[in-house]
Amino acid sequence: MTEIQGAIFDMDGTLLDSMPVWDQLSQRFLGQYGVDVTKADYEAIEGTTQLQGAQYFIDTYPFLPLTAETLIAGLDQLITARYEQLARPKDGVRPFLEGLRARGVKLAIATLTARHHAEKALRDRGLLQYFEFMLTIEDVGVSKREPDIYLAAADRLGLRPACCVVFEDAPYAGQTAKKACFRVCGMAEPAYAEGERLLRAASDWFVERSFDELSGKM
C-alpha cells in the first residue's frame, strides 16, 4: 500500500464536533420571518456558497424583507454564536495531528464552510496551526459531490491522490473522494447516521468516537 504523505481533513463533524451548529440553522433564522424551511430547501442549498444559498431563499420566498446581503449578515451572527456555544475539537484530534506532522505528513483542510467561520472556529480551538492551508467552497465553487476540492488540495500539497487520505463524515463526500482515488477515513457522525453504511463502504479506516482508534493502524 502506498505510504500516506498527505492528509486532507473536512472540518465540521471531522476535526470539530460542530454539526449541531448547523442543525436547522436556516429555520432558526428565517422562522422569524414566517418561513417554514422544507427538506427540499435544505437539499437545494447543500454545498452552495453563502451567497448562492441566500439568493436561493430570496428567490424562493419573495416576501422576505431581506436582501441576500442582509440575510447573510444575519446568518453570520447566528453561526458565530453557535460555534462559540456548541463546537469543540473531536476526541483525540490534537495528538493525532501532532503525530501525523511528526511523521512528515502534509496536512490540509477542505471544507464547505465559509473561510471566515472555519478559520475562526479552528483558531479559537488551537487547531488551525497544524495545517499548511485551507480550501473552502469559495475557492472551488462546487460541492463535494465533485472531487474538485480534494484534487486541488492534493495538487497544492504536490501529491497524487493515492498518496493522500481524506477524512470525512459525510457519506456522499467520502464516496466522491474514493472515486477520485483517494484513500478515505470515515468519521461516524449522528447527523449522517442514515447513510453511514455508504461511508463505511467507501472507507479504508473508520472512526467511531475518537481519533485514538487509529493508533497503529494508519
mmCIF file of C-alpha atoms in Angstrom:
data_model
loop_
_atom_site.group_PDB
_atom_site.id
_atom_site.type_symbol
_atom_site.label_atom_id
_atom_site.label_comp_id
_atom_site.label_asym_id
_atom_site.label_seq_id
_atom_site.Cartn_x
_atom_site.Cartn_y
_atom_site.Cartn_z
ATOM 1 C CA MET A 1 0.000 0.000 0.000
ATOM 2 C CA THR A 2 1.280 3.469 -0.906
ATOM 3 C CA GLU A 3 2.674 5.352 2.072
ATOM 4 C CA ILE A 4 0.496 8.194 3.313
ATOM 5 C CA GLN A 5 2.185 11.507 2.564
ATOM 6 C CA GLY A 6 -0.771 13.869 2.824
ATOM 7 C CA ALA A 7 -3.954 14.153 4.879
ATOM 8 C CA ILE A 8 -6.922 16.284 3.818
ATOM 9 C CA PHE A 9 -9.495 16.994 6.529
ATOM 10 C CA ASP A 10 -13.080 18.123 6.404
ATOM 11 C CA MET A 11 -13.892 20.388 9.352
ATOM 12 C CA ASP A 12 -17.477 20.125 10.650
ATOM 13 C CA GLY A 13 -18.085 16.670 12.071
ATOM 14 C CA THR A 14 -14.479 15.657 11.407
ATOM 15 C CA LEU A 15 -11.987 17.991 13.086
ATOM 16 C CA LEU A 16 -14.709 19.606 15.165
ATOM 17 C CA ASP A 17 -17.768 18.146 16.812
ATOM 18 C CA SER A 18 -19.763 21.003 15.331
ATOM 19 C CA MET A 19 -22.613 19.614 13.252
ATOM 20 C CA PRO A 20 -25.121 20.884 15.880
ATOM 21 C CA VAL A 21 -24.092 24.397 14.793
ATOM 22 C CA TRP A 22 -25.877 23.787 11.502
ATOM 23 C CA ASP A 23 -28.916 21.920 12.828
ATOM 24 C CA GLN A 24 -31.976 23.689 11.426
ATOM 25 C CA LEU A 25 -29.848 26.827 11.077
ATOM 26 C CA SER A 26 -31.829 28.349 8.207
ATOM 27 C CA GLN A 27 -35.100 27.657 10.021
ATOM 28 C CA ARG A 28 -33.794 29.215 13.224
ATOM 29 C CA PHE A 29 -33.083 32.443 11.374
ATOM 30 C CA LEU A 30 -35.819 32.548 8.726
ATOM 31 C CA GLY A 31 -38.603 31.314 11.011
ATOM 32 C CA GLN A 32 -38.870 34.796 12.480
ATOM 33 C CA TYR A 33 -39.965 35.981 9.027
ATOM 34 C CA GLY A 34 -42.629 33.313 8.612
ATOM 35 C CA VAL A 35 -40.612 30.861 6.516
ATOM 36 C CA ASP A 36 -41.100 27.133 7.044
ATOM 37 C CA VAL A 37 -37.882 25.728 5.565
ATOM 38 C CA THR A 38 -38.530 22.412 3.825
ATOM 39 C CA LYS A 39 -36.396 19.351 3.212
ATOM 40 C CA ALA A 40 -36.284 20.365 -0.447
ATOM 41 C CA ASP A 41 -34.900 23.776 0.582
ATOM 42 C CA TYR A 42 -32.108 22.163 2.595
ATOM 43 C CA GLU A 43 -31.274 19.858 -0.288
ATOM 44 C CA ALA A 44 -31.199 22.812 -2.671
ATOM 45 C CA ILE A 45 -28.669 24.765 -0.614
ATOM 46 C CA GLU A 46 -26.425 21.848 0.370
ATOM 47 C CA GLY A 47 -22.918 22.529 -0.875
ATOM 48 C CA THR A 48 -23.670 26.081 -2.027
ATOM 49 C CA THR A 49 -21.761 29.232 -1.141
ATOM 50 C CA GLN A 50 -23.313 31.612 1.362
ATOM 51 C CA LEU A 51 -24.305 33.982 -1.425
ATOM 52 C CA GLN A 52 -25.846 31.194 -3.521
ATOM 53 C CA GLY A 53 -27.807 29.887 -0.537
ATOM 54 C CA ALA A 54 -29.002 33.357 0.439
ATOM 55 C CA GLN A 55 -30.102 34.145 -3.103
ATOM 56 C CA TYR A 56 -31.996 30.856 -3.221
ATOM 57 C CA PHE A 57 -34.092 31.864 -0.210
ATOM 58 C CA ILE A 58 -34.658 35.382 -1.557
ATOM 59 C CA ASP A 59 -35.886 33.933 -4.855
ATOM 60 C CA THR A 60 -37.962 31.155 -3.247
ATOM 61 C CA TYR A 61 -39.597 33.322 -0.574
ATOM 62 C CA PRO A 62 -40.060 36.754 -2.219
ATOM 63 C CA PHE A 63 -41.989 38.084 0.784
ATOM 64 C CA LEU A 64 -38.778 38.145 2.839
ATOM 65 C CA PRO A 65 -37.912 41.738 3.839
ATOM 66 C CA LEU A 66 -34.233 40.995 3.226
ATOM 67 C CA THR A 67 -31.591 41.241 0.565
ATOM 68 C CA ALA A 68 -29.102 38.424 0.041
ATOM 69 C CA GLU A 69 -26.515 40.557 1.834
ATOM 70 C CA THR A 70 -28.658 41.241 4.926
ATOM 71 C CA LEU A 71 -29.699 37.582 5.059
ATOM 72 C CA ILE A 72 -26.040 36.538 5.033
ATOM 73 C CA ALA A 73 -25.223 39.079 7.754
ATOM 74 C CA GLY A 74 -27.996 37.734 9.979
ATOM 75 C CA LEU A 75 -26.968 34.133 9.434
ATOM 76 C CA ASP A 76 -23.330 35.039 10.097
ATOM 77 C CA GLN A 77 -24.191 36.386 13.536
ATOM 78 C CA LEU A 78 -26.114 33.220 14.360
ATOM 79 C CA ILE A 79 -23.374 30.924 13.026
ATOM 80 C CA THR A 80 -20.693 32.723 15.031
ATOM 81 C CA ALA A 81 -22.714 32.498 18.226
ATOM 82 C CA ARG A 82 -23.486 28.813 17.711
ATOM 83 C CA TYR A 83 -19.842 27.916 17.027
ATOM 84 C CA GLU A 84 -18.860 29.625 20.263
ATOM 85 C CA GLN A 85 -21.569 27.785 22.199
ATOM 86 C CA LEU A 86 -21.530 24.336 20.617
ATOM 87 C CA ALA A 87 -18.330 23.439 18.760
ATOM 88 C CA ARG A 88 -15.475 21.507 20.345
ATOM 89 C CA PRO A 89 -12.500 19.536 18.976
ATOM 90 C CA LYS A 90 -13.135 15.897 18.162
ATOM 91 C CA ASP A 91 -11.800 13.464 20.750
ATOM 92 C CA GLY A 92 -8.128 12.691 20.207
ATOM 93 C CA VAL A 93 -7.722 15.058 17.279
ATOM 94 C CA ARG A 94 -4.850 17.168 18.621
ATOM 95 C CA PRO A 95 -2.419 14.319 19.427
ATOM 96 C CA PHE A 96 -3.397 12.642 16.159
ATOM 97 C CA LEU A 97 -2.485 15.760 14.156
ATOM 98 C CA GLU A 98 0.744 16.119 16.099
ATOM 99 C CA GLY A 99 1.606 12.514 15.311
ATOM 100 C CA LEU A 100 0.999 12.974 11.588
ATOM 101 C CA ARG A 101 3.174 16.092 11.485
ATOM 102 C CA ALA A 102 5.936 14.313 13.393
ATOM 103 C CA ARG A 103 5.947 11.710 10.605
ATOM 104 C CA GLY A 104 6.250 14.397 7.948
ATOM 105 C CA VAL A 105 2.690 14.019 6.661
ATOM 106 C CA LYS A 106 1.438 17.212 4.995
ATOM 107 C CA LEU A 107 -1.904 18.444 6.352
ATOM 108 C CA ALA A 108 -4.637 20.475 4.649
ATOM 109 C CA ILE A 109 -8.286 21.368 5.210
ATOM 110 C CA ALA A 110 -11.063 21.033 2.619
ATOM 111 C CA THR A 111 -14.342 22.410 3.948
ATOM 112 C CA LEU A 112 -17.602 23.721 2.549
ATOM 113 C CA THR A 113 -17.861 26.156 5.460
ATOM 114 C CA ALA A 114 -17.121 29.792 4.644
ATOM 115 C CA ARG A 115 -13.476 30.663 5.261
ATOM 116 C CA HIS A 116 -14.052 33.334 7.898
ATOM 117 C CA HIS A 117 -16.113 30.966 10.024
ATOM 118 C CA ALA A 118 -13.787 27.989 9.534
ATOM 119 C CA GLU A 119 -10.603 29.879 10.301
ATOM 120 C CA LYS A 120 -12.050 31.456 13.445
ATOM 121 C CA ALA A 121 -13.526 28.185 14.702
ATOM 122 C CA LEU A 122 -10.225 26.329 14.294
ATOM 123 C CA ARG A 123 -8.021 29.173 15.517
ATOM 124 C CA ASP A 124 -10.119 29.630 18.658
ATOM 125 C CA ARG A 125 -9.623 25.937 19.453
ATOM 126 C CA GLY A 126 -5.904 25.860 18.696
ATOM 127 C CA LEU A 127 -6.165 23.620 15.635
ATOM 128 C CA LEU A 128 -5.502 25.919 12.674
ATOM 129 C CA GLN A 129 -1.753 25.904 13.370
ATOM 130 C CA TYR A 130 -1.403 22.269 12.292
ATOM 131 C CA PHE A 131 -2.373 22.853 8.666
ATOM 132 C CA GLU A 132 -0.454 24.156 5.681
ATOM 133 C CA PHE A 133 -3.544 25.690 4.101
ATOM 134 C CA MET A 134 -7.328 25.609 3.887
ATOM 135 C CA LEU A 135 -9.556 25.314 0.832
ATOM 136 C CA THR A 136 -13.255 26.193 1.021
ATOM 137 C CA ILE A 137 -16.214 26.119 -1.331
ATOM 138 C CA GLU A 138 -15.386 29.764 -2.047
ATOM 139 C CA ASP A 139 -12.144 28.563 -3.658
ATOM 140 C CA VAL A 140 -13.616 25.840 -5.875
ATOM 141 C CA GLY A 141 -17.240 26.872 -6.382
ATOM 142 C CA VAL A 142 -18.731 23.365 -6.324
ATOM 143 C CA SER A 143 -19.885 20.974 -3.621
ATOM 144 C CA LYS A 144 -18.150 17.787 -2.550
ATOM 145 C CA ARG A 145 -20.319 15.820 -4.933
ATOM 146 C CA GLU A 146 -17.495 16.749 -7.301
ATOM 147 C CA PRO A 147 -13.859 15.950 -6.414
ATOM 148 C CA ASP A 148 -12.516 19.425 -7.232
ATOM 149 C CA ILE A 149 -11.705 20.491 -3.679
ATOM 150 C CA TYR A 150 -9.810 17.269 -2.905
ATOM 151 C CA LEU A 151 -7.906 17.314 -6.205
ATOM 152 C CA ALA A 152 -6.985 20.970 -5.693
ATOM 153 C CA ALA A 153 -5.736 20.206 -2.183
ATOM 154 C CA ALA A 154 -3.632 17.247 -3.363
ATOM 155 C CA ASP A 155 -2.192 19.341 -6.187
ATOM 156 C CA ARG A 156 -1.261 22.130 -3.791
ATOM 157 C CA LEU A 157 0.379 19.567 -1.497
ATOM 158 C CA GLY A 158 2.319 18.306 -4.520
ATOM 159 C CA LEU A 159 0.965 14.774 -4.092
ATOM 160 C CA ARG A 160 -1.020 12.216 -6.066
ATOM 161 C CA PRO A 161 -4.482 11.339 -4.687
ATOM 162 C CA ALA A 162 -3.303 7.796 -3.900
ATOM 163 C CA CYS A 163 -0.713 9.246 -1.516
ATOM 164 C CA CYS A 164 -3.371 11.167 0.445
ATOM 165 C CA VAL A 165 -6.095 10.172 2.867
ATOM 166 C CA VAL A 166 -9.299 12.209 3.047
ATOM 167 C CA PHE A 167 -11.070 12.434 6.423
ATOM 168 C CA GLU A 168 -14.834 12.887 6.024
ATOM 169 C CA ASP A 169 -18.070 12.420 7.930
ATOM 170 C CA ALA A 170 -20.493 12.988 5.040
ATOM 171 C CA PRO A 171 -21.231 9.771 3.130
ATOM 172 C CA TYR A 172 -21.536 11.462 -0.263
ATOM 173 C CA ALA A 173 -18.234 13.291 0.262
ATOM 174 C CA GLY A 174 -16.413 10.115 1.267
ATOM 175 C CA GLN A 175 -17.737 8.400 -1.847
ATOM 176 C CA THR A 176 -16.584 11.308 -4.002
ATOM 177 C CA ALA A 177 -13.057 11.147 -2.578
ATOM 178 C CA LYS A 178 -12.891 7.367 -3.012
ATOM 179 C CA LYS A 179 -13.938 7.584 -6.672
ATOM 180 C CA ALA A 180 -11.182 10.143 -7.210
ATOM 181 C CA CYS A 181 -8.612 7.549 -5.994
ATOM 182 C CA PHE A 182 -8.023 8.985 -2.524
ATOM 183 C CA ARG A 183 -7.917 6.749 0.490
ATOM 184 C CA VAL A 184 -10.699 7.580 2.911
ATOM 185 C CA CYS A 185 -11.086 7.656 6.670
ATOM 186 C CA GLY A 186 -14.751 7.870 7.554
ATOM 187 C CA MET A 187 -15.915 9.559 10.732
ATOM 188 C CA ALA A 188 -19.112 8.461 12.478
ATOM 189 C CA GLU A 189 -21.480 11.419 12.743
ATOM 190 C CA PRO A 190 -25.064 11.262 14.085
ATOM 191 C CA ALA A 191 -26.214 13.818 11.524
ATOM 192 C CA TYR A 192 -25.356 11.337 8.772
ATOM 193 C CA ALA A 193 -26.409 8.144 10.540
ATOM 194 C CA GLU A 194 -28.895 7.288 7.801
ATOM 195 C CA GLY A 195 -26.116 6.999 5.215
ATOM 196 C CA GLU A 196 -23.342 5.670 7.438
ATOM 197 C CA ARG A 197 -23.216 2.286 5.700
ATOM 198 C CA LEU A 198 -22.323 4.087 2.459
ATOM 199 C CA LEU A 199 -19.466 5.915 4.158
ATOM 200 C CA ARG A 200 -18.213 2.710 5.742
ATOM 201 C CA ALA A 201 -18.219 1.032 2.332
ATOM 202 C CA ALA A 202 -16.063 3.827 0.907
ATOM 203 C CA SER A 203 -13.656 3.941 3.866
ATOM 204 C CA ASP A 204 -10.250 2.366 4.310
ATOM 205 C CA TRP A 205 -10.455 3.255 8.010
ATOM 206 C CA PHE A 206 -13.416 4.262 10.142
ATOM 207 C CA VAL A 207 -13.530 6.221 13.396
ATOM 208 C CA GLU A 208 -16.416 5.509 15.721
ATOM 209 C CA ARG A 209 -15.740 8.042 18.504
ATOM 210 C CA SER A 210 -12.095 9.136 18.808
ATOM 211 C CA PHE A 211 -9.014 9.583 16.653
ATOM 212 C CA ASP A 212 -7.267 7.423 19.257
ATOM 213 C CA GLU A 213 -8.849 4.459 17.465
ATOM 214 C CA LEU A 214 -6.401 4.999 14.583
ATOM 215 C CA SER A 215 -3.310 4.423 16.724
ATOM 216 C CA GLY A 216 -1.065 1.891 14.980
ATOM 217 C CA LYS A 217 -3.463 1.496 12.049
ATOM 218 C CA MET A 218 -2.506 4.343 9.738
#
